[in-house]
Amino acid sequence: MPSADEILQKMKEVQERRMAAAGPLVDVLAKRSTLLDQLAELDEPYGKAYVDAEAAGWTSDELTKLGADEPAKRPRKRSRPTAKKADGQSSRTTAEGSSPAGTIPAQEGTSATAGATSSA
């Protein structure tokens, strides 16, 4: 039966071989990570260039035939500011605070609260 020292020595040898085998993998992983980062940096300008080409009249089929795949992420469209009312408040005020019924004029011959009180 092997001694404790012999077992430990064999374990160290196995571990050293495993570490040596992992070395090339670690190198490739580092290079791969760098390349993926570089590719990610190109996603936005590629998407913009693709959209610009479409705006200039190229179809997606034509671009595909040229070797340009449709971008994974298209550039975001600019959001438009909310429309302003004449009083300077945004149109979101109604949804957030007051009821839209408060802005509806009453019909002739009826009061604005008649419908609410008569049903009680």
Short mmCIF file of C-alpha atoms in Angstrom, two decimals:
data_model
loop_
_atom_site.label_atom_id
_atom_site.label_comp_id
_atom_site.label_asym_id
_atom_site.label_seq_id
_atom_site.Cartn_x
_atom_site.Cartn_y
_atom_site.Cartn_z
CA MET A 1 0.00 0.00 0.00
CA PRO A 2 1.35 3.46 -0.94
CA SER A 3 2.30 5.84 1.81
CA ALA A 4 0.61 9.18 2.40
CA ASP A 5 3.61 10.99 0.85
CA GLU A 6 3.40 8.87 -2.31
CA ILE A 7 -0.34 9.56 -2.64
CA LEU A 8 0.21 13.29 -2.20
CA GLN A 9 3.02 13.22 -4.80
CA LYS A 10 0.76 11.48 -7.34
CA MET A 11 -2.00 14.00 -6.64
CA LYS A 12 0.42 16.89 -7.27
CA GLU A 13 1.56 15.34 -10.58
CA VAL A 14 -2.04 14.89 -11.74
CA GLN A 15 -2.87 18.45 -10.74
CA GLU A 16 0.19 19.84 -12.57
CA ARG A 17 -0.82 18.00 -15.78
CA ARG A 18 -4.35 19.35 -15.48
CA MET A 19 -3.08 22.90 -15.01
CA ALA A 20 -0.68 22.56 -17.96
CA ALA A 21 -3.56 21.35 -20.16
CA ALA A 22 -5.74 24.29 -19.10
CA GLY A 23 -3.05 26.87 -20.00
CA PRO A 24 -3.83 27.01 -23.76
CA LEU A 25 -7.55 27.16 -22.98
CA VAL A 26 -7.01 30.18 -20.73
CA ASP A 27 -5.00 31.91 -23.49
CA VAL A 28 -7.72 31.28 -26.09
CA LEU A 29 -10.43 32.43 -23.67
CA ALA A 30 -8.61 35.72 -23.10
CA LYS A 31 -8.25 36.32 -26.86
CA ARG A 32 -11.87 35.34 -27.43
CA SER A 33 -13.07 37.75 -24.75
CA THR A 34 -11.08 40.58 -26.35
CA LEU A 35 -12.53 39.82 -29.79
CA LEU A 36 -16.09 39.64 -28.45
CA ASP A 37 -15.61 43.04 -26.80
CA GLN A 38 -14.35 44.49 -30.10
CA LEU A 39 -17.29 42.97 -31.96
CA ALA A 40 -19.76 44.42 -29.43
CA GLU A 41 -18.23 47.87 -29.98
CA LEU A 42 -19.05 47.54 -33.69
CA ASP A 43 -22.72 46.61 -33.20
CA GLU A 44 -23.99 50.18 -32.91
CA PRO A 45 -22.09 51.68 -35.86
CA TYR A 46 -22.94 48.61 -37.97
CA GLY A 47 -26.64 48.98 -37.19
CA LYS A 48 -26.54 52.68 -38.07
CA ALA A 49 -24.70 52.03 -41.34
CA TYR A 50 -27.21 49.30 -42.24
CA VAL A 51 -30.19 51.58 -41.56
CA ASP A 52 -28.51 54.38 -43.53
CA ALA A 53 -28.04 52.00 -46.48
CA GLU A 54 -31.73 51.07 -46.33
CA ALA A 55 -32.68 54.74 -46.18
CA ALA A 56 -30.57 55.30 -49.29
CA GLY A 57 -32.69 52.75 -51.18
CA TRP A 58 -31.05 49.37 -50.56
CA THR A 59 -33.41 46.56 -49.62
CA SER A 60 -32.57 44.07 -46.91
CA ASP A 61 -32.49 41.32 -49.58
CA GLU A 62 -29.94 43.27 -51.62
CA LEU A 63 -27.81 43.93 -48.55
CA THR A 64 -27.96 40.24 -47.62
CA LYS A 65 -26.73 39.32 -51.11
CA LEU A 66 -23.81 41.69 -50.56
CA GLY A 67 -22.96 39.83 -47.35
CA ALA A 68 -24.43 42.35 -44.91
CA ASP A 69 -26.56 40.51 -42.38
CA GLU A 70 -29.38 42.39 -40.72
CA PRO A 71 -28.02 43.89 -37.49
CA ALA A 72 -28.93 42.25 -34.21
CA LYS A 73 -29.63 45.65 -32.70
CA ARG A 74 -31.03 48.45 -34.79
CA PRO A 75 -30.30 51.98 -33.59
CA ARG A 76 -32.97 53.45 -31.36
CA LYS A 77 -35.21 56.08 -32.83
CA ARG A 78 -35.22 59.40 -31.07
CA SER A 79 -38.18 59.87 -28.82
CA ARG A 80 -40.30 62.88 -29.56
CA PRO A 81 -41.16 65.30 -26.77
CA THR A 82 -44.75 65.18 -25.50
CA ALA A 83 -47.15 67.65 -27.07
CA LYS A 84 -47.72 70.76 -25.01
CA LYS A 85 -51.16 72.26 -24.47
CA ALA A 86 -51.83 75.97 -24.80
CA ASP A 87 -51.49 76.47 -21.03
CA GLY A 88 -48.00 74.95 -21.09
CA GLN A 89 -48.91 71.73 -19.29
CA SER A 90 -48.25 68.40 -20.91
CA SER A 91 -51.09 66.14 -22.00
CA ARG A 92 -50.16 63.70 -19.21
CA THR A 93 -51.79 65.93 -16.55
CA THR A 94 -55.23 64.44 -17.14
CA ALA A 95 -54.00 60.88 -16.64
CA GLU A 96 -52.07 61.73 -13.51
CA GLY A 97 -54.40 64.01 -11.57
CA SER A 98 -57.76 65.35 -12.59
CA SER A 99 -60.62 63.47 -14.18
CA PRO A 100 -61.26 64.03 -17.88
CA ALA A 101 -64.96 64.56 -17.04
CA GLY A 102 -64.07 67.86 -15.41
CA THR A 103 -63.11 69.26 -18.80
CA ILE A 104 -66.29 68.19 -20.64
CA PRO A 105 -68.83 71.04 -20.89
CA ALA A 106 -72.36 70.38 -19.65
CA GLN A 107 -75.14 70.10 -22.23
CA GLU A 108 -77.74 72.84 -22.48
CA GLY A 109 -80.49 72.61 -19.90
CA THR A 110 -78.65 70.13 -17.63
CA SER A 111 -76.18 70.62 -14.84
CA ALA A 112 -72.83 68.90 -14.80
CA THR A 113 -73.60 67.15 -11.49
CA ALA A 114 -77.22 66.16 -12.24
CA GLY A 115 -76.26 62.72 -13.54
CA ALA A 116 -74.08 61.96 -10.55
CA THR A 117 -76.62 62.97 -7.87
CA SER A 118 -79.79 61.56 -9.44
CA SER A 119 -78.51 57.98 -9.41
CA ALA A 120 -77.97 58.01 -5.64
#
